[in-house]
Amino acid sequence: MKHVVVGTAGHIDHGKTALVKGLTGTDTDRLPEEKARGITIDLGFAFLEEPDGLTIEIVDVPGHERFVKNMLAGVGGIDLVMLVIAADEGVMPQTREHLAICSLLRIKSGLVALTKSDLVEPDWIELVKDDVASLLEPTFLAGSPVIPVSVKTGEGLQELRAALARLARAVPARSTDQTARLPVDRVFTVRGFGTVVTGTLTAGILSVEDRVEVHPREVVSKVRGLQVHGHTIERASAGQRTAVNLQGVERAAIERGDVVAPPGALLPALLADATLELVEDAPRPLKTRDRVRFHVGTQEVMARVLLVDRVELEPGLVSYGRFRLESPIVALPGDRFVIRSYSPIITIGGGTLLDIAPPRFKRKTPALLAHLTLLERGSPGQVLEEHLKQAGPAGARAADLRARTPFGPERLRELLDELVKAGAIVAVDREWYLHREANDRLRAQTVSLLEAFHAGNPLRAGISREELRSRAGNAQERVFAQLLTSLEAEGVVRTEKDQVRLGSHAIRLSPEQQRVVSGLDADFLRAGAAPPSPEEALARLGVKGNERHELFQLLVAERRLVRAKESLYFHADALSVIQDKLVAYLHERKEIGPGDMKDLLGITRKYAIPLMEYFDGQRVTVRQGERRVLRGA
Ligand SMILES: Nc1nc2c(ncn2[C@@H]2O[C@H](COP(=O)(O)OP(=O)(O)OP(=O)(O)O)[C@@H](O)[C@H]2O)c(=O)[nH]1
Ligand SMILES: [Mg+2]
């Protein structure tokens, strides 16, 4: 089963809608105003089914110059164009404009229907054919079939249908392994069902019960039902004109231009980089800061153009542009867009989106030009690598890369795996990637920060992990964690609790320093439950200083000395002896007061109270008034 979408195009009143009706039997002019005025205002839809399973979906567009905006929403998702030219009138302004739009959107092929053939003589037809041939000559339709038809006499209808089917069979199938995307072209409510949106499913597959998001509105919903040509189906695939019944979403919450896709699959963009071409008959050059109407998918937003490598873009030329969008667009790189001038409203150009989350760059620099050229011409792997290079030390989430590239989730995984294998990028984990250069830079910076720290603090075992991370340019948390893990696996660093040091770092004491450290250690051990103050202990060893002295702190860092409160420290071994005595006492007597504590350890209140509080803090005891009992007893 193949679905190919054909769009009509052409000047007002040239017979597009009549021809669609002649081919399919469907009158696509539904609105009362359309009936009254005899013109098409908004998009209409019909289809043809060929016996071999081919379905030709037809989008009928308005020809009136005031409704080109609607025409653009209709042709955004088409595969083929059926350019309609009335034989009696020939080529007219919207014939040219619609053809230019189809060229800008890179529609690949199509044909021309020379309508109202019953109104002219055969040799007139030949003259018009010559005209049309020279119109098509420089375009993608050069050499395409030009078929005279009349809905009055039926002439040419069979031939036209056969030619459409032939072209449709040659259209390559759309990829279903990419992210499902449905740019909304209509929204309405159906009694008993609620909100329904329609559009051409540009890529991927949509199934009943799928969770979806209406981008960029951040409305999350579920597919309650799907229809194609009025038939209820379970699964819609790329290329199908699809009606989606959304669960629990207000009609007013959605507009034409929104995109239905999996939750989080797309990113709204207010800035976009793109290739940019100005059509040859644009009335004047395009300048930086010009305000334009930007059309992508079924969306239209206002935007300002920033030219990248020049002050003005002349008609007929191609360059790069950055667009500042006045409201967010939802699109993927690779999507084509069209721009129309603000006033008068005419089609002036278009291009291909290259990036919907562009990095900061100085404009008009060779580096920016090189970057954009790579995004335009590079292989998928090179494009991904470039995004990660620009992401710098923060790296990028796989989910964000997915919304910034057109590869689809599976192909993206493959490409990332290939780049990891080639050593171009580093996988922080399955969800986060970092460019190799950024990784190496962060690694070198971290190691040299550690070297500098050890040189400045030879008696400190290591630096706190948080401090190191903040000194390393406030490295991204996941990236930094992964870096430390790999540095540790290589034996370059050691981490203990929240301390990080170089594997090669060891505290080396001079004989004099060693004498003080051993002296302090012995003094506190000997003093047991009644230790000296840090000043006293240091003074006894002939050293002036307090607890902040680096040798004293060395014993604290090694947890040989433990602070009970303020500047009262106990030796760790002494504390464990005291704890044993206390626990034994409590097993026997169930509770202990400050007086008992003094007697038990032969100490004064000055030590007894802090010790009791210390064991409360260690969750050995629980306080009950002035007395303590064993925790859990
Ligand atoms: N004699 C004759 N008249 C035709 C033929 N096709 C269309 N017409 C007439 O041309 C007029 C315009 O036809 P439409 O089909 O509405 O034209 P359109 O291109 O859809 O117009 P817009 O959608 O407004 O751009 C109508 O009055 C049709 O009856 C034809 O083959 N022969
Ligand atoms: Mg019409």
XYZ file of C-alpha atoms and ligand atoms in Angstrom:
666
model
C 0.000 0.000 0.000
C 1.549 3.228 -1.158
C 0.360 6.751 -0.483
C 1.428 9.672 -2.565
C 0.249 13.216 -1.992
C -0.481 15.422 -4.997
C -1.061 19.136 -4.580
C -2.837 21.361 -7.067
C -1.293 24.711 -7.943
C -2.159 27.537 -10.267
C -3.899 30.841 -10.827
C -7.376 31.652 -9.527
C -10.310 30.343 -11.554
C -8.138 28.137 -13.762
C -10.214 25.102 -12.853
C -8.243 23.335 -10.069
C -11.261 22.459 -7.954
C -13.357 21.501 -10.991
C -10.547 19.220 -12.143
C -10.231 17.526 -8.727
C -13.978 16.938 -8.852
C -13.701 15.625 -12.425
C -11.002 13.163 -11.307
C -12.375 12.058 -7.946
C -16.029 13.066 -7.803
C -15.333 15.080 -4.638
C -16.191 18.766 -4.448
C -13.448 20.089 -2.198
C -14.973 23.553 -1.846
C -16.811 22.935 1.424
C -17.180 26.378 2.969
C -20.409 28.349 2.388
C -18.284 31.352 1.489
C -16.450 29.291 -1.141
C -19.765 28.196 -2.628
C -21.105 31.736 -2.615
C -18.048 33.323 -4.183
C -17.171 30.443 -6.485
C -13.546 30.472 -5.355
C -11.446 28.318 -3.100
C -10.389 29.935 0.173
C -8.932 27.096 2.191
C -7.463 23.680 1.529
C -9.637 20.855 0.214
C -8.949 17.134 0.216
C -9.835 14.239 -2.059
C -8.282 10.957 -3.145
C -8.037 8.398 -5.922
C -7.535 4.687 -5.423
C -5.721 2.764 -8.107
C -6.435 -0.967 -8.520
C -2.855 -1.919 -7.548
C -3.185 -0.444 -4.033
C -1.735 2.951 -4.836
C -3.615 5.795 -3.179
C -3.256 9.256 -4.622
C -4.148 11.850 -2.026
C -5.048 15.219 -3.481
C -4.710 18.545 -1.712
C -6.611 21.268 -3.545
C -5.282 24.750 -2.890
C -6.716 28.226 -3.470
C -5.376 30.277 -6.366
C -6.353 33.721 -5.078
C -3.269 35.814 -4.310
C -4.685 36.664 -0.881
C -4.730 32.981 0.085
C -1.204 31.971 -0.905
C -0.650 31.542 2.830
C -3.202 28.688 2.807
C -1.710 27.315 -0.393
C 1.670 27.146 1.384
C 0.187 25.189 4.291
C -1.186 22.720 1.741
C 1.870 22.107 -0.401
C 4.302 21.766 2.542
C 3.772 18.001 2.616
C 3.175 17.063 -1.027
C 5.137 14.662 -3.230
C 3.888 15.786 -6.636
C 2.400 18.943 -8.055
C -0.414 19.187 -10.574
C 0.027 22.661 -12.004
C -3.258 23.836 -13.452
C -3.176 26.359 -16.307
C -6.362 27.399 -18.087
C -5.878 27.022 -21.828
C -7.874 30.180 -22.527
C -5.877 32.393 -20.155
C -2.445 30.861 -20.165
C 0.332 31.632 -17.701
C -0.759 34.150 -15.025
C 0.898 35.657 -11.892
C -0.061 32.892 -9.406
C 0.917 30.277 -12.008
C 4.425 31.666 -11.636
C 4.252 32.200 -7.882
C 2.914 28.709 -7.149
C 5.532 27.176 -9.425
C 8.235 29.179 -7.641
C 6.911 27.992 -4.263
C 7.010 24.361 -5.405
C 10.593 24.871 -6.632
C 11.580 26.443 -3.309
C 10.016 23.528 -1.435
C 12.021 21.160 -3.660
C 8.969 19.268 -4.857
C 10.592 16.660 -7.082
C 8.145 16.178 -9.922
C 4.702 16.747 -11.335
C 2.764 17.623 -14.445
C 0.689 20.358 -16.015
C -3.046 20.166 -16.672
C -4.096 22.549 -19.455
C -7.687 23.013 -18.359
C -10.759 24.279 -20.178
C -9.503 22.820 -23.453
C -13.116 22.933 -24.697
C -12.971 26.744 -24.726
C -10.141 27.075 -27.288
C -9.140 25.920 -30.765
C -6.540 23.131 -31.138
C -3.870 25.449 -32.646
C -4.343 27.791 -29.669
C -3.554 24.827 -27.410
C -0.270 24.382 -29.312
C 0.638 28.045 -28.737
C -0.112 27.786 -25.006
C 1.915 24.562 -24.833
C 4.939 26.441 -26.209
C 4.468 29.140 -23.593
C 4.190 26.570 -20.836
C 7.273 24.714 -22.049
C 9.366 27.854 -21.779
C 7.920 28.554 -18.299
C 8.898 25.045 -17.146
C 12.263 24.995 -18.906
C 14.384 26.335 -16.018
C 12.427 24.452 -13.316
C 12.049 20.959 -11.847
C 9.061 20.472 -14.192
C 11.172 20.834 -17.347
C 9.996 18.193 -19.829
C 7.068 17.070 -17.637
C 3.778 16.024 -19.258
C 1.476 18.878 -20.316
C -2.008 17.410 -20.753
C -4.990 19.292 -22.226
C -8.156 18.467 -20.262
C -11.758 19.557 -20.078
C -14.191 18.725 -17.311
C -16.999 19.771 -19.659
C -16.200 17.202 -22.364
C -14.108 14.765 -20.320
C -11.212 15.159 -22.766
C -7.859 14.169 -21.333
C -9.137 13.076 -17.896
C -8.162 9.405 -18.379
C -4.772 10.377 -19.737
C -4.225 12.769 -16.814
C -5.147 10.138 -14.257
C -2.792 7.625 -15.866
C 0.041 10.163 -15.930
C -0.525 10.989 -12.238
C -0.438 7.306 -11.326
C 2.754 6.805 -13.333
C 4.488 9.678 -11.556
C 3.155 8.543 -8.162
C 4.581 5.045 -8.621
C 7.994 6.589 -9.220
C 7.930 8.598 -5.958
C 10.240 6.955 -3.416
C 8.451 5.662 -0.305
C 8.656 7.907 2.735
C 10.678 6.693 5.641
C 8.733 5.200 8.491
C 11.709 4.816 10.846
C 11.937 8.538 11.486
C 10.161 10.411 14.239
C 6.435 10.576 13.480
C 5.389 14.102 12.541
C 2.017 15.433 11.552
C 1.909 19.153 10.752
C -1.676 20.142 11.471
C -3.643 21.750 8.625
C -7.139 21.557 10.095
C -8.646 21.350 13.583
C -12.286 20.703 14.364
C -14.524 18.980 16.855
C -16.632 15.944 16.133
C -19.660 15.458 18.347
C -19.063 12.545 20.707
C -15.346 12.330 19.894
C -13.872 15.712 20.699
C -10.934 17.333 18.996
C -9.722 16.053 15.630
C -6.702 17.334 13.730
C -5.791 16.475 10.166
C -2.612 16.662 8.184
C -0.229 14.673 6.040
C 1.884 12.372 8.189
C 5.284 13.565 6.951
C 7.307 10.733 8.456
C 7.070 7.797 10.816
C 4.099 5.848 12.091
C 1.236 6.888 14.335
C -0.881 4.282 16.139
C -4.018 4.383 18.247
C -3.081 4.715 21.948
C 0.249 6.408 21.127
C 1.167 9.183 23.505
C 1.717 12.379 21.557
C 2.505 16.010 22.147
C 1.070 18.969 20.293
C 4.202 21.033 19.646
C 5.005 23.814 20.448
C 2.028 24.108 22.830
C 3.397 21.494 25.238
C -0.008 19.812 25.275
C 0.425 16.091 25.906
C -2.326 13.761 24.795
C -3.094 10.320 23.454
C -4.258 9.154 20.034
C -7.835 8.099 20.667
C -8.605 7.219 17.086
C -7.248 7.474 13.536
C -9.007 7.850 10.219
C -7.861 7.847 6.626
C -10.464 8.864 3.995
C -13.222 8.312 6.517
C -12.083 4.756 7.347
C -11.111 3.977 10.917
C -7.620 2.500 11.113
C -5.214 1.379 13.841
C -2.021 2.680 12.308
C -1.204 5.514 9.944
C 2.104 5.638 8.126
C 4.161 8.321 6.409
C 2.499 9.871 3.371
C -1.078 9.320 4.496
C -3.560 12.122 4.938
C -4.553 11.368 8.486
C -7.261 12.523 10.873
C -6.226 12.144 14.503
C -8.727 12.170 17.340
C -6.850 13.538 20.349
C -7.897 12.619 23.851
C -8.749 15.372 26.291
C -7.501 18.326 24.276
C -9.544 21.471 23.782
C -10.179 22.528 20.196
C -8.977 26.012 21.155
C -5.630 24.653 22.350
C -4.505 23.756 18.803
C -4.025 25.705 15.600
C -2.983 25.051 12.013
C 0.803 25.031 12.063
C 1.142 22.968 15.245
C 2.841 19.608 14.917
C 1.689 16.331 16.459
C 4.676 14.134 17.359
C 5.860 11.920 20.242
C 6.317 13.778 23.540
C 9.630 15.621 23.684
C 10.567 14.557 20.156
C 10.726 18.077 18.754
C 12.108 21.335 20.087
C 10.458 24.703 19.532
C 12.914 27.069 17.873
C 13.141 30.844 18.081
C 16.409 30.934 16.210
C 17.286 28.869 13.155
C 20.206 28.633 10.749
C 19.462 27.815 7.136
C 20.544 28.008 3.556
C 18.817 30.956 1.949
C 18.065 31.664 -1.699
C 16.354 34.671 -3.182
C 14.202 34.050 -6.268
C 15.418 35.656 -9.467
C 12.427 37.933 -9.860
C 12.473 39.176 -6.262
C 11.867 42.939 -6.496
C 14.910 43.924 -4.427
C 17.847 42.467 -2.528
C 17.285 40.999 0.938
C 19.017 42.872 3.760
C 19.967 41.898 7.282
C 17.121 42.686 9.702
C 14.470 42.578 6.952
C 11.178 41.314 8.362
C 9.721 38.358 6.457
C 6.919 35.801 6.662
C 8.484 32.431 7.336
C 6.535 29.353 6.163
C 7.542 25.849 7.218
C 5.301 22.772 7.356
C 1.845 24.231 7.853
C 3.180 27.107 9.958
C 3.581 30.781 9.209
C 5.522 33.025 11.607
C 7.133 36.434 11.318
C 10.911 36.507 11.340
C 13.925 38.730 10.894
C 16.729 37.662 8.600
C 20.375 37.962 9.592
C 22.698 37.428 6.665
C 25.812 35.515 7.578
C 28.455 36.559 5.095
C 27.198 39.698 3.358
C 25.177 42.852 3.806
C 22.687 42.149 1.036
C 21.544 39.091 -0.846
C 20.856 39.809 -4.519
C 17.939 38.166 -6.373
C 18.926 34.778 -7.794
C 21.741 34.220 -5.281
C 22.155 31.656 -2.511
C 23.799 32.104 0.885
C 23.238 31.286 4.566
C 20.901 33.062 6.937
C 20.020 33.055 10.589
C 16.349 33.651 11.341
C 15.063 35.288 14.511
C 11.542 33.950 14.737
C 8.892 36.012 16.461
C 7.069 32.907 17.635
C 8.461 29.389 17.841
C 8.563 27.085 14.849
C 8.573 23.301 15.138
C 10.629 21.725 12.383
C 13.666 19.568 11.727
C 16.870 20.350 9.868
C 16.464 19.287 6.268
C 12.971 20.782 6.111
C 12.446 23.278 3.316
C 10.828 26.640 4.013
C 9.571 29.614 2.009
C 9.850 33.297 2.832
C 7.490 36.039 1.675
C 8.131 39.735 2.057
C 6.215 41.565 4.756
C 4.728 44.079 2.348
C 3.829 43.696 -0.455
C 3.116 40.055 0.389
C 4.959 38.155 -2.310
C 7.104 35.039 -2.359
C 10.754 36.061 -2.408
C 12.794 33.049 -1.392
C 13.353 29.993 0.736
C 15.885 27.447 1.808
C 16.724 24.387 3.887
C 16.836 24.447 7.679
C 20.285 23.506 8.980
C 19.950 23.917 12.737
C 17.034 24.721 15.026
C 19.160 25.352 18.135
C 22.156 27.195 16.694
C 25.175 27.875 18.897
C 26.421 31.381 19.616
C 28.663 32.590 16.853
C 30.098 35.891 15.777
C 28.368 36.710 12.544
C 30.447 37.306 9.432
C 33.338 35.156 10.630
C 34.977 32.432 8.552
C 34.358 30.035 11.464
C 30.586 30.494 11.174
C 30.712 30.007 7.434
C 32.740 26.817 7.844
C 30.286 25.593 10.490
C 27.249 26.172 8.264
C 28.938 24.659 5.228
C 29.597 21.546 7.267
C 25.968 21.348 8.395
C 24.838 21.744 4.794
C 27.286 19.472 3.009
C 28.646 17.129 5.699
C 27.754 13.475 6.132
C 25.295 12.637 8.934
C 28.249 11.618 11.126
C 30.091 14.871 10.457
C 26.969 16.896 11.258
C 26.496 15.101 14.576
C 30.152 15.511 15.445
C 29.915 19.223 14.651
C 26.908 19.650 16.975
C 28.858 17.972 19.770
C 31.941 20.032 19.047
C 29.870 23.200 19.395
C 28.251 21.896 22.590
C 31.685 22.100 24.252
C 32.327 20.750 27.768
C 28.613 20.523 28.610
C 28.088 17.898 25.910
C 24.586 17.147 24.651
C 21.675 14.911 25.526
C 20.771 12.250 22.974
C 17.144 13.459 23.096
C 18.194 16.981 22.111
C 20.404 15.691 19.293
C 17.387 13.781 18.059
C 15.296 16.942 17.884
C 18.125 18.740 16.078
C 18.771 16.175 13.358
C 16.532 14.478 10.803
C 17.984 10.978 11.178
C 15.323 9.315 13.333
C 16.044 7.636 16.680
C 17.548 4.375 15.412
C 19.847 5.876 12.817
C 20.930 8.449 15.396
C 21.940 5.683 17.827
C 23.943 3.959 15.099
C 25.679 7.178 14.153
C 26.521 7.952 17.780
C 27.869 4.438 18.304
C 30.028 4.772 15.189
C 31.431 8.099 16.370
C 32.191 6.654 19.810
C 33.940 3.694 18.215
C 35.972 5.998 15.987
C 37.026 7.973 19.072
C 35.512 11.230 17.809
C 33.075 11.526 20.702
C 32.756 10.109 24.216
C 29.615 8.512 25.632
C 29.103 9.942 29.093
C 26.247 7.455 29.300
C 23.603 6.288 26.823
C 21.821 9.611 27.183
C 24.708 12.066 27.124
C 27.578 12.582 24.701
C 30.633 14.779 24.631
C 33.070 15.685 21.885
C 36.483 14.058 22.274
C 38.291 17.406 22.263
C 36.085 18.809 25.016
C 36.629 15.624 26.991
C 40.407 15.798 26.586
C 40.473 19.468 27.515
C 38.408 18.907 30.651
C 40.556 15.939 31.559
C 43.804 17.888 31.192
C 42.345 20.788 33.150
C 41.216 18.508 35.979
C 44.603 16.813 36.240
C 46.470 20.118 36.273
C 44.089 21.524 38.884
C 44.898 18.500 41.068
C 48.637 18.955 40.514
C 48.389 22.611 41.487
C 46.305 21.764 44.524
C 48.771 19.159 45.786
C 51.692 21.511 45.190
C 49.991 24.237 47.218
C 48.673 21.928 49.942
C 51.233 19.135 50.393
C 49.769 18.037 53.712
C 46.162 17.814 52.497
C 45.132 14.380 51.286
C 42.931 15.745 48.496
C 40.472 18.356 47.302
C 36.726 18.153 47.713
C 35.023 16.813 44.607
C 32.594 19.722 44.450
C 35.373 22.251 44.723
C 37.319 20.533 41.962
C 34.233 20.454 39.729
C 33.548 24.123 40.252
C 37.186 25.006 39.556
C 37.025 22.923 36.360
C 34.746 25.526 34.811
C 31.744 24.270 36.767
C 31.758 21.127 34.651
C 28.443 19.503 33.813
C 27.607 17.068 36.660
C 27.193 13.898 34.561
C 30.184 14.718 32.396
C 32.372 15.312 35.448
C 31.211 12.134 37.189
C 32.087 10.117 34.088
C 35.476 11.828 33.797
C 36.394 10.994 37.408
C 35.243 7.409 36.947
C 37.454 6.934 33.912
C 40.416 8.745 35.493
C 40.052 6.487 38.510
C 39.818 3.357 36.368
C 43.109 4.384 34.746
C 44.670 4.937 38.171
C 45.253 8.633 37.489
C 43.109 9.793 40.397
C 41.798 8.334 43.602
C 38.514 9.337 45.141
C 37.695 8.621 48.761
C 34.387 9.762 50.162
C 34.090 13.226 48.610
C 37.855 13.775 48.350
C 39.775 13.563 45.100
C 43.533 13.279 44.747
C 46.051 12.247 42.146
C 46.945 8.580 42.388
C 50.580 9.621 42.649
C 49.988 11.990 45.568
C 51.150 10.958 49.020
C 51.710 13.135 52.028
C 55.487 13.214 52.729
C 56.500 14.546 56.111
C 59.880 15.940 57.122
C 61.448 14.363 60.259
C 60.406 17.432 62.238
C 56.815 17.273 60.950
C 56.759 13.539 61.659
C 57.878 14.201 65.269
C 54.960 16.648 65.810
C 52.356 14.370 64.228
C 53.467 11.337 66.246
C 53.652 13.464 69.377
C 50.086 14.729 68.960
C 48.820 11.260 68.219
C 50.462 9.797 71.326
C 49.397 12.689 73.555
C 45.695 12.445 72.656
C 45.734 8.665 72.902
C 47.310 8.817 76.360
C 44.865 11.504 77.536
C 41.880 9.259 76.745
C 38.610 10.794 77.941
C 40.254 14.010 79.189
C 42.208 15.358 76.211
C 44.208 18.599 76.100
C 43.190 21.565 73.952
C 44.874 21.703 70.519
C 46.962 24.735 71.624
C 48.165 22.944 74.746
C 49.051 19.771 72.869
C 50.980 21.698 70.211
C 52.721 23.834 72.832
C 53.947 20.712 74.640
C 55.704 19.761 71.384
C 57.204 23.225 71.085
C 54.841 24.339 68.299
C 52.801 27.530 68.363
C 49.322 27.208 66.871
C 45.771 25.968 67.270
C 43.508 23.362 65.679
C 43.922 25.038 62.290
C 47.603 24.059 62.250
C 48.212 21.915 59.157
C 49.752 19.045 61.125
C 46.836 18.990 63.538
C 44.435 19.046 60.553
C 46.337 16.173 58.983
C 45.362 13.969 61.950
C 41.776 15.220 61.693
C 41.655 14.454 57.936
C 42.966 10.973 58.625
C 40.299 10.627 61.294
C 42.856 9.886 63.985
C 41.487 12.885 65.908
C 37.726 13.407 66.094
C 36.059 16.660 66.953
C 33.353 16.337 69.632
C 32.513 20.035 69.827
C 34.191 23.362 69.128
C 37.896 22.794 69.804
C 37.481 19.647 71.863
C 39.084 16.668 70.063
C 39.389 13.053 71.191
C 41.636 10.359 69.822
C 39.621 7.926 67.690
C 40.955 4.881 69.593
C 40.133 6.536 72.915
C 36.572 7.150 71.706
C 36.053 3.524 70.868
C 37.277 2.437 74.303
C 34.921 4.977 75.910
C 32.032 3.755 73.766
C 32.620 0.149 74.857
C 32.578 1.180 78.510
C 29.443 3.275 78.032
C 27.561 0.526 76.224
C 28.534 -2.074 78.835
C 27.379 0.281 81.577
C 24.041 0.889 79.862
C 23.445 -2.807 79.288
C 23.720 -3.255 83.017
C 22.127 -0.089 84.397
C 19.815 0.898 81.491
C 20.502 4.611 81.926
C 23.278 7.028 82.715
C 23.384 10.622 84.007
C 26.217 13.183 83.821
C 27.351 12.319 87.341
C 27.585 8.590 86.503
C 29.500 9.429 83.342
C 32.068 11.445 85.352
C 32.529 8.539 87.748
C 32.638 5.895 85.023
C 35.450 7.638 83.128
C 37.051 9.587 85.957
C 36.542 12.918 84.210
C 35.013 16.300 84.930
C 31.717 17.752 83.649
C 33.698 19.704 81.035
C 34.355 16.384 79.192
C 31.343 14.342 80.328
C 28.652 16.561 78.772
C 30.264 16.896 75.299
C 30.961 13.140 75.273
C 27.326 12.330 76.055
C 26.213 14.679 73.305
C 28.763 13.135 70.952
C 27.322 9.636 71.485
C 23.803 10.999 70.991
C 25.035 12.388 67.693
C 26.585 9.014 66.829
C 23.166 7.460 67.465
C 24.577 5.256 70.216
C 22.416 6.835 72.914
C 19.146 8.733 73.174
C 18.612 11.611 75.500
C 15.832 11.431 78.077
C 15.906 14.631 80.115
C 19.388 14.804 81.646
C 19.855 11.040 81.308
C 20.749 8.754 78.377
C 19.546 5.289 77.392
C 20.789 3.004 74.593
C 19.203 3.808 71.235
C 16.699 1.137 70.329
C 16.700 -0.317 73.856
N -15.685 25.368 -19.925
C -14.999 24.905 -18.905
N -15.071 25.543 -17.750
C -14.370 25.070 -16.698
C -13.560 23.934 -16.826
N -12.949 23.720 -15.644
C -13.397 24.667 -14.800
N -14.233 25.505 -15.434
C -14.921 26.647 -14.830
O -13.950 27.580 -14.345
C -14.436 28.223 -13.172
C -13.419 28.117 -12.080
O -13.220 26.792 -11.711
P -12.640 26.342 -10.338
O -12.398 24.907 -10.413
O -13.418 26.874 -9.208
O -11.247 27.135 -10.364
P -10.111 27.078 -9.292
O -8.825 27.036 -9.990
O -10.377 26.004 -8.315
O -10.270 28.502 -8.583
P -9.638 28.916 -7.161
O -9.671 27.709 -6.333
O -10.465 29.989 -6.622
O -8.255 29.349 -7.451
C -15.736 27.544 -12.835
O -16.819 28.328 -13.228
C -15.694 26.252 -13.610
O -16.969 25.784 -13.973
C -13.485 23.287 -18.082
O -12.794 22.288 -18.306
N -14.234 23.817 -19.099
Mg -10.520 26.021 -6.370
